[in-house]
GROMACS .gro file of N, CA and C in nm:
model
  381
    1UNK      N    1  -0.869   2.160  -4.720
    1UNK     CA    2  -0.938   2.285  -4.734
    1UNK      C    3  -0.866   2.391  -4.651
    2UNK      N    4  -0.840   2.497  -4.725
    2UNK     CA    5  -0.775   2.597  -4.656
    2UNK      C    6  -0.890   2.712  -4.593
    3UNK      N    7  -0.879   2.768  -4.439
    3UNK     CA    8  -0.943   2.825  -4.384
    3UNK      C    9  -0.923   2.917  -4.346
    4UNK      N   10  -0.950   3.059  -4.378
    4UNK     CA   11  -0.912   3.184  -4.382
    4UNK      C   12  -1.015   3.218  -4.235
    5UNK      N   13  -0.941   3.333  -4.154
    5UNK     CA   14  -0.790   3.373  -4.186
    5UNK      C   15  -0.705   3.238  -4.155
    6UNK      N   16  -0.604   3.271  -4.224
    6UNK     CA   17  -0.522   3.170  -4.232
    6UNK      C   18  -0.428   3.180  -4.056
    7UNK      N   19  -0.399   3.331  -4.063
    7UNK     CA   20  -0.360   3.382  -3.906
    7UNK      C   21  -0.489   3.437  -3.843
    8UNK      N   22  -0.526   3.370  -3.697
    8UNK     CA   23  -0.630   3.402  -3.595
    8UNK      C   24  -0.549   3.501  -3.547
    9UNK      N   25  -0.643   3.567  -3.477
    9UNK     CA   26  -0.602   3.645  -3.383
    9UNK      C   27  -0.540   3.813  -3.429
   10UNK      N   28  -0.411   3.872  -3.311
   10UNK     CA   29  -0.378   3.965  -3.375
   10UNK      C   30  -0.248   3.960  -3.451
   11UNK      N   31  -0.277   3.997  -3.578
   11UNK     CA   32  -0.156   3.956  -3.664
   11UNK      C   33  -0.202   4.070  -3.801
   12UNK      N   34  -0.134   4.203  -3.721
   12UNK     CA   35  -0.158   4.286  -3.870
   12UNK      C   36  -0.064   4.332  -3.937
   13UNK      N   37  -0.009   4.339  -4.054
   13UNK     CA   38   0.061   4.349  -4.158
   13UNK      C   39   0.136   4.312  -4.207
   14UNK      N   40   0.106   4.186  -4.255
   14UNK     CA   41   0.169   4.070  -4.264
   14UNK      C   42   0.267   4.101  -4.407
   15UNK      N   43   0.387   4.046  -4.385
   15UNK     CA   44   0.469   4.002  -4.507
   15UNK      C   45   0.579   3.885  -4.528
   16UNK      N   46   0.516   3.817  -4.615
   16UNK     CA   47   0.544   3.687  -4.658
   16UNK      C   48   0.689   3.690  -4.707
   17UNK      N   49   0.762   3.572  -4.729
   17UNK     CA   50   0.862   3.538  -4.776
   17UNK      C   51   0.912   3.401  -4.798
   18UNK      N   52   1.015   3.323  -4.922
   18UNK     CA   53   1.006   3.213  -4.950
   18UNK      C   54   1.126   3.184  -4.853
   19UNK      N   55   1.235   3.087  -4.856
   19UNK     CA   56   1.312   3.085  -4.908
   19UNK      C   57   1.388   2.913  -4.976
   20UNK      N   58   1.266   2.908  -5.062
   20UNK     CA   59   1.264   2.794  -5.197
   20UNK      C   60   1.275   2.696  -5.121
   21UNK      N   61   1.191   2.616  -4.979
   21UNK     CA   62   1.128   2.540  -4.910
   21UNK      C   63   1.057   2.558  -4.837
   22UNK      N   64   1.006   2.669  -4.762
   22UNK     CA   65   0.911   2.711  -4.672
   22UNK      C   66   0.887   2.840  -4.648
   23UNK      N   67   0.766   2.866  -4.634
   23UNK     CA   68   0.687   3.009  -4.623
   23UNK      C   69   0.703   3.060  -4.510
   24UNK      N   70   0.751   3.191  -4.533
   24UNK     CA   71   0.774   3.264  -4.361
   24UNK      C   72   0.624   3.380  -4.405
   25UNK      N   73   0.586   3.436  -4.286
   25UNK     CA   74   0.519   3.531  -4.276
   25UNK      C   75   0.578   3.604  -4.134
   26UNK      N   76   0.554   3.788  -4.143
   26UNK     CA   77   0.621   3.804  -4.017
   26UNK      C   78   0.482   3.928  -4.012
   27UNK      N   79   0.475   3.993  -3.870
   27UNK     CA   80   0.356   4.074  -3.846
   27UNK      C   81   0.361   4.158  -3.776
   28UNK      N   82   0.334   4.242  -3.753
   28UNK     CA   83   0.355   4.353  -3.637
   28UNK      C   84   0.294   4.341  -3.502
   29UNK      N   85   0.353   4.360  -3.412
   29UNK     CA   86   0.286   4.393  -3.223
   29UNK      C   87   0.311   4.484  -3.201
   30UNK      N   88   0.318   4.664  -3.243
   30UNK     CA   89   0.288   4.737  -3.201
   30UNK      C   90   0.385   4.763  -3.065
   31UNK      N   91   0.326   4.783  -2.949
   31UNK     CA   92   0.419   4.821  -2.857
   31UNK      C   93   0.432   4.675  -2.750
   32UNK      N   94   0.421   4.576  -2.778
   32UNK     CA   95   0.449   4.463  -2.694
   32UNK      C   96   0.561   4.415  -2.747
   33UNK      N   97   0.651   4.335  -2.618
   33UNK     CA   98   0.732   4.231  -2.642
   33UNK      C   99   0.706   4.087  -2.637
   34UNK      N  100   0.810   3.999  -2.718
   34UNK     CA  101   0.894   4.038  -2.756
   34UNK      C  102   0.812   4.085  -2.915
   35UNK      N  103   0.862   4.153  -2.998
   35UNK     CA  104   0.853   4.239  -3.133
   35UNK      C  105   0.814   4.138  -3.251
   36UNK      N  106   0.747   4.188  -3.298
   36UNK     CA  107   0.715   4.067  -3.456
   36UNK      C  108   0.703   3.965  -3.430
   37UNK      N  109   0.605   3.862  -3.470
   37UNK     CA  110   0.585   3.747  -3.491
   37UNK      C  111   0.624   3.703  -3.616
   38UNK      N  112   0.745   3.562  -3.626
   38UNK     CA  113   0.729   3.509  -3.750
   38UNK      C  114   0.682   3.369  -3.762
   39UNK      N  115   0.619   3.336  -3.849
   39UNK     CA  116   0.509   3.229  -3.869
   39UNK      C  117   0.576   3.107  -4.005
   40UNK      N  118   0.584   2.972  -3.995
   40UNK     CA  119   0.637   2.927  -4.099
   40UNK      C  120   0.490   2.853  -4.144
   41UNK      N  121   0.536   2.770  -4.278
   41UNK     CA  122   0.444   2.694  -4.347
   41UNK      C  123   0.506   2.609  -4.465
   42UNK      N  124   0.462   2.462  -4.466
   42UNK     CA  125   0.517   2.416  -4.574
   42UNK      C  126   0.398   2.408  -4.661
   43UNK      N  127   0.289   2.412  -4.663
   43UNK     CA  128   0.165   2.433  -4.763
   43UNK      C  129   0.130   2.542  -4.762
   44UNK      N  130   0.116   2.667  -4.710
   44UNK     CA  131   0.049   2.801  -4.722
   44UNK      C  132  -0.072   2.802  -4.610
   45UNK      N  133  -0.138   2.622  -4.577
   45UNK     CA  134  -0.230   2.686  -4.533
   45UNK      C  135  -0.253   2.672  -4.359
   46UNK      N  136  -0.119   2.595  -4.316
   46UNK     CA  137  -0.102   2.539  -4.148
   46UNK      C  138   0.041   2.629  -4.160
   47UNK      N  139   0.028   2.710  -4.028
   47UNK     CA  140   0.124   2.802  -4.009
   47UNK      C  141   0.132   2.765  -3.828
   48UNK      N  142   0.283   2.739  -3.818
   48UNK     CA  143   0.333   2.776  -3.680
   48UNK      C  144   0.396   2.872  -3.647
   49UNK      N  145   0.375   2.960  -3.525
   49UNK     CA  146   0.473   3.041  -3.466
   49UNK      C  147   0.624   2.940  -3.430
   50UNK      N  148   0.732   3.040  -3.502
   50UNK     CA  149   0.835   2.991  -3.471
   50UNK      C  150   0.920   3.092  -3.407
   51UNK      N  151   0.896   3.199  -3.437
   51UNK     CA  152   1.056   3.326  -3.348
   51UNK      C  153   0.942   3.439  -3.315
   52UNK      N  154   0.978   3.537  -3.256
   52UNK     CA  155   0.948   3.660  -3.214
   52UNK      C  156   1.133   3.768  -3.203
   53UNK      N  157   1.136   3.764  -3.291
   53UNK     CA  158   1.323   3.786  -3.300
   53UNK      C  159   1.327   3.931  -3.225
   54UNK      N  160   1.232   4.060  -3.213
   54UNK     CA  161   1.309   4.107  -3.171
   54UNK      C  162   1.285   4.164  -3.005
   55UNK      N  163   1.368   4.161  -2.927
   55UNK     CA  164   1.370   4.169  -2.807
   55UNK      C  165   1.450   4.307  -2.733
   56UNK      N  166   1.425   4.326  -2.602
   56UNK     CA  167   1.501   4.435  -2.586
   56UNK      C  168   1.632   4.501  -2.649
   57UNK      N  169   1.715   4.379  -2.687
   57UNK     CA  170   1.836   4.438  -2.745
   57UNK      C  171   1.823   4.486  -2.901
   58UNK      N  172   1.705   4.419  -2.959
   58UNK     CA  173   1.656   4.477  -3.112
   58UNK      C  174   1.602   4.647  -3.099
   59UNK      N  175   1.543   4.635  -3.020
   59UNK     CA  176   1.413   4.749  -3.011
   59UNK      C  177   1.369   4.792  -2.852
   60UNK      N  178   1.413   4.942  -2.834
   60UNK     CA  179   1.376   4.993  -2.719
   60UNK      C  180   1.211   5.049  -2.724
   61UNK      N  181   1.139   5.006  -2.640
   61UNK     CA  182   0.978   5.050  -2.644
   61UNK      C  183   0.956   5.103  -2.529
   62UNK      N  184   1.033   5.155  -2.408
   62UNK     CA  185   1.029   5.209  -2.306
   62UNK      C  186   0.974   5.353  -2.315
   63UNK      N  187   0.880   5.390  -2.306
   63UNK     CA  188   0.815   5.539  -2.363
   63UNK      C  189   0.678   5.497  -2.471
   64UNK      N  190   0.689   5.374  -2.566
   64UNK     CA  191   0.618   5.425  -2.668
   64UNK      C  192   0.433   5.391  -2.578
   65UNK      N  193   0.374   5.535  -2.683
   65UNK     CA  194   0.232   5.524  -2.628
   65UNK      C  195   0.184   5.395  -2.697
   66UNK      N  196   0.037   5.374  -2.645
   66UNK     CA  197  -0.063   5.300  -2.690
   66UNK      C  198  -0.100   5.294  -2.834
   67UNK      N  199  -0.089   5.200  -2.917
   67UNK     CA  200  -0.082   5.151  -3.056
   67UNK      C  201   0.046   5.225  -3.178
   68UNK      N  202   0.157   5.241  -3.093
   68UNK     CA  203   0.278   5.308  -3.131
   68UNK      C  204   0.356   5.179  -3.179
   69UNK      N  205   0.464   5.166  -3.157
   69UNK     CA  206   0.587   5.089  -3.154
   69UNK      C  207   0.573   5.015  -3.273
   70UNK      N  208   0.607   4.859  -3.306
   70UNK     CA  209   0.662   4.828  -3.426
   70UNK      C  210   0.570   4.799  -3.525
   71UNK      N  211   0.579   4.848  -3.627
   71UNK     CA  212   0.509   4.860  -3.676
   71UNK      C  213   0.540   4.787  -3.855
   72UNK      N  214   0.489   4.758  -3.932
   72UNK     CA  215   0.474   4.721  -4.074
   72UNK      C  216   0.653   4.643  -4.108
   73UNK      N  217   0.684   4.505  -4.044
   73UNK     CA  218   0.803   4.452  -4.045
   73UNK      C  219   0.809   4.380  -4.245
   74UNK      N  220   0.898   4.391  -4.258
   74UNK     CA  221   0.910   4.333  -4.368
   74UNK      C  222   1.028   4.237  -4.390
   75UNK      N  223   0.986   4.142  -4.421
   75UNK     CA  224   1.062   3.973  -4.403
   75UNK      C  225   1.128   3.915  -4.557
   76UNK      N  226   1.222   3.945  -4.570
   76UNK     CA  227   1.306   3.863  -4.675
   76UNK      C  228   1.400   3.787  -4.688
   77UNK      N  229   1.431   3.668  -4.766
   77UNK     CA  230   1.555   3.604  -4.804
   77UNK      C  231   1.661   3.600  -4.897
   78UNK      N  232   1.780   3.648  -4.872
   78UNK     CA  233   1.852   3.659  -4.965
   78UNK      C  234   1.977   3.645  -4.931
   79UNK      N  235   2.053   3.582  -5.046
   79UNK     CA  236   2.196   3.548  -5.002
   79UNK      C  237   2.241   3.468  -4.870
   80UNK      N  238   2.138   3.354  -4.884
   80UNK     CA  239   2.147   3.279  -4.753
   80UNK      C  240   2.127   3.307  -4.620
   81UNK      N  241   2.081   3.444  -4.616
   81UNK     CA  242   1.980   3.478  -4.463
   81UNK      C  243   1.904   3.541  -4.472
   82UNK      N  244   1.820   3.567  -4.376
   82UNK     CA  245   1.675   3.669  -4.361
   82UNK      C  246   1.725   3.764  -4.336
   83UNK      N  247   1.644   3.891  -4.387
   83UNK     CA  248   1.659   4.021  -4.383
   83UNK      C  249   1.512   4.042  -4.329
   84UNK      N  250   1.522   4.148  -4.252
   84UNK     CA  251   1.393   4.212  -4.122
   84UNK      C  252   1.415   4.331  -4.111
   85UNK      N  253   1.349   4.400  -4.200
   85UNK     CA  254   1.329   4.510  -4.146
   85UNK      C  255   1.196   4.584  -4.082
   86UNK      N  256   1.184   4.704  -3.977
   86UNK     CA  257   1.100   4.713  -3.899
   86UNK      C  258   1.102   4.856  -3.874
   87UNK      N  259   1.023   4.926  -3.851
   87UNK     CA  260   1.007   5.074  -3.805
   87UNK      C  261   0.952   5.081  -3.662
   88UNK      N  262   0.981   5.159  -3.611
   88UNK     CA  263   0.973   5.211  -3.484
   88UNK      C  264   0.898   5.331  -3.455
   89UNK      N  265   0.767   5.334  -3.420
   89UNK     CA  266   0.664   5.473  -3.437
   89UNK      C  267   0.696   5.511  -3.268
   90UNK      N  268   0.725   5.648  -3.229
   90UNK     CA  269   0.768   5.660  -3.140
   90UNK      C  270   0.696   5.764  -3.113
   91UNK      N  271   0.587   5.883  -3.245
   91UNK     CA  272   0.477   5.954  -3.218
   91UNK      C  273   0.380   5.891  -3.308
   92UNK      N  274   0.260   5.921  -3.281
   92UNK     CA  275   0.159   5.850  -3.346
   92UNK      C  276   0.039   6.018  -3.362
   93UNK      N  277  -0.021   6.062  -3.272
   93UNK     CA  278  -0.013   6.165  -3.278
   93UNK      C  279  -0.011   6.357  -3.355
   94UNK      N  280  -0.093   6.402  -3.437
   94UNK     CA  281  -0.059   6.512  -3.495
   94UNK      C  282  -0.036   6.477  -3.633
   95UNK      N  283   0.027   6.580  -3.672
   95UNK     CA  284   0.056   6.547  -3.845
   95UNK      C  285   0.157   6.475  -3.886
   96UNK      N  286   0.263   6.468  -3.781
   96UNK     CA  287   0.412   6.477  -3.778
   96UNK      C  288   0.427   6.317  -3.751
   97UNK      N  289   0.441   6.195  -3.783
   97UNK     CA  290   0.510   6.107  -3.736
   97UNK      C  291   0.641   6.046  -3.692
   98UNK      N  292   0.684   6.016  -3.576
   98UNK     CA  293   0.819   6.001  -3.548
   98UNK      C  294   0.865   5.894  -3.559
   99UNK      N  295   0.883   5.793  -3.652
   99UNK     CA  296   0.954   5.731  -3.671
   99UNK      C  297   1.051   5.680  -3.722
  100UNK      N  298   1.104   5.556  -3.689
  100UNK     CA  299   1.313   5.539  -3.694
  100UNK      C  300   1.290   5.366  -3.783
  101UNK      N  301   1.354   5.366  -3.870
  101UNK     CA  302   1.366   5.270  -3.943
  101UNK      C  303   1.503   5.160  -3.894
  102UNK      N  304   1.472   5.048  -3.894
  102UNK     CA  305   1.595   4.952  -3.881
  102UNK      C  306   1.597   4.816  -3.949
  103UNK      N  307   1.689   4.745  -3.942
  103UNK     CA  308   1.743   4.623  -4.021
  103UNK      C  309   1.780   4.519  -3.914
  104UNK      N  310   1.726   4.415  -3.948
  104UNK     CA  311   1.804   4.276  -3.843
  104UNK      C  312   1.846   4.188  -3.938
  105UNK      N  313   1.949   4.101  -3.906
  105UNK     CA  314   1.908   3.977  -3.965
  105UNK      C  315   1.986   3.896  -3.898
  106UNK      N  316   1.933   3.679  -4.001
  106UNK     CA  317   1.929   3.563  -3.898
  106UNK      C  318   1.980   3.437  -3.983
  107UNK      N  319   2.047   3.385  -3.957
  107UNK     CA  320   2.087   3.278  -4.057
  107UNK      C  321   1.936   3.183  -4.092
  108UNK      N  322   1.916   3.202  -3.980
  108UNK     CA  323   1.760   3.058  -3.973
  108UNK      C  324   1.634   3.169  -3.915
  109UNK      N  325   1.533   3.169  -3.882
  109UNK     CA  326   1.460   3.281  -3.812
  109UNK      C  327   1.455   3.264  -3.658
  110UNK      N  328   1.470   3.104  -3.671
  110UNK     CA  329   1.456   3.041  -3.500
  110UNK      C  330   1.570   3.086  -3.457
  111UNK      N  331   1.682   3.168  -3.496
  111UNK     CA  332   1.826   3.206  -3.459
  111UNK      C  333   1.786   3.307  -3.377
  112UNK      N  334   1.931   3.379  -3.286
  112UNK     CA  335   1.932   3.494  -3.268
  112UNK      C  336   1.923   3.595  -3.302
  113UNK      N  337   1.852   3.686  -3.377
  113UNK     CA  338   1.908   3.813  -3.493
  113UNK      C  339   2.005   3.899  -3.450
  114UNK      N  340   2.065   3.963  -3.525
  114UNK     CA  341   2.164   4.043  -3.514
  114UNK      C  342   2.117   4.175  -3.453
  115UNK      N  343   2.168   4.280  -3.403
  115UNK     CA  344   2.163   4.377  -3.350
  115UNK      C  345   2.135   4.466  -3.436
  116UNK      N  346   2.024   4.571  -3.447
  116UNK     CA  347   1.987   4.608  -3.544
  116UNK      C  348   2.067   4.701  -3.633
  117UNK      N  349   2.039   4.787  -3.727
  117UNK     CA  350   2.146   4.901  -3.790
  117UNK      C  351   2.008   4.953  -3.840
  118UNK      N  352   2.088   5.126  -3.788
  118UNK     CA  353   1.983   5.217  -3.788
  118UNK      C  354   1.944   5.269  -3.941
  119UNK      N  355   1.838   5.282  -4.017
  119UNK     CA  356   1.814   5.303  -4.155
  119UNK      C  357   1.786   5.423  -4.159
  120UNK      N  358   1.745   5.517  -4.057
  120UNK     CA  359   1.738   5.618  -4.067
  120UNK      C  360   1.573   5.653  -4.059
  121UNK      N  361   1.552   5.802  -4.042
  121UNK     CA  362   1.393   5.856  -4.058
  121UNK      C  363   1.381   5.916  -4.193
  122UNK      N  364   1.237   5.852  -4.246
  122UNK     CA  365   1.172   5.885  -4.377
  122UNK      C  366   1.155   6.061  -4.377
  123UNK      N  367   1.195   6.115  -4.512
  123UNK     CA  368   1.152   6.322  -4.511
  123UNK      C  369   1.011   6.274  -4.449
  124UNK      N  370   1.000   6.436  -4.372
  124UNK     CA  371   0.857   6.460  -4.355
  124UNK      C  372   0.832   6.519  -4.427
  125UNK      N  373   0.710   6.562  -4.450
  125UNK     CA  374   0.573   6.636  -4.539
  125UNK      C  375   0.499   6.699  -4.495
  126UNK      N  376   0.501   6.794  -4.532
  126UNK     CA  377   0.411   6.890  -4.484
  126UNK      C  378   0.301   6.890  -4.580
  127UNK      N  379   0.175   6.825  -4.534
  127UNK     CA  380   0.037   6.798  -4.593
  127UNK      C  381  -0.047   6.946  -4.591
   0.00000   0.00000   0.00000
């Protein structure tokens, strides 16, 4: 019997990924280290923490306020490694949001990830 939530605790915005033997899920922490949680599973419904990949050298959080920093990570496999990408909210604040988009990736997830590459900031809008 599977028992929802499937993740206790804090684990918000989750995104899943295969790669054609086991289920990754990865989640956001906001302004704590180390950055993202990723979670495996060989049934969908028993999940272990296995990495928290990104660490000071991924992601500087020195400054960010209270419920800022990483935010909505998105976890994929392709071409024989994980791809991670992650945003960086650095205002939270006003109309204006400041954030910086980036890329990691890991041969395995339990690996080291790579040093990130900057994706750049989304246009703003003026609402």
């Amino acid at each position: 019997m599977v028992k929802n939530p499937i993740l206790t605790g804090m684990n918000p915005d989750p995104s899943a990924c295969t790669d054609g033997q086991r289920y990754y899920i990865a989640t956001s922490t906001f302004e704590w280290y180390p950055g993202i949680k990723i979670y495996v599973s060989d049934d969908l419904a028993n999940w272990d923490l296995v990495a928290r990949p990104l660490t000071t050298k991924q992601v500087n959080l020195k400054g960010i306020p209270d419920s800022a920093g990483v935010w909505a990570p998105g976890l994929r496999y392709f071409d024989g490694k994980f791809w991670l990408t992650y945003s960086v909210m650095h205002q939270i604040d006003g109309v204006y949001k400041d954030l910086r988009n980036y890329v990691v990736t890991a041969e395995h997830v339990e690996d080291e990830w790579s040093d990130p590459i900057f994706c750049g900031r989304p246009c703003q809008v003026d609402r």
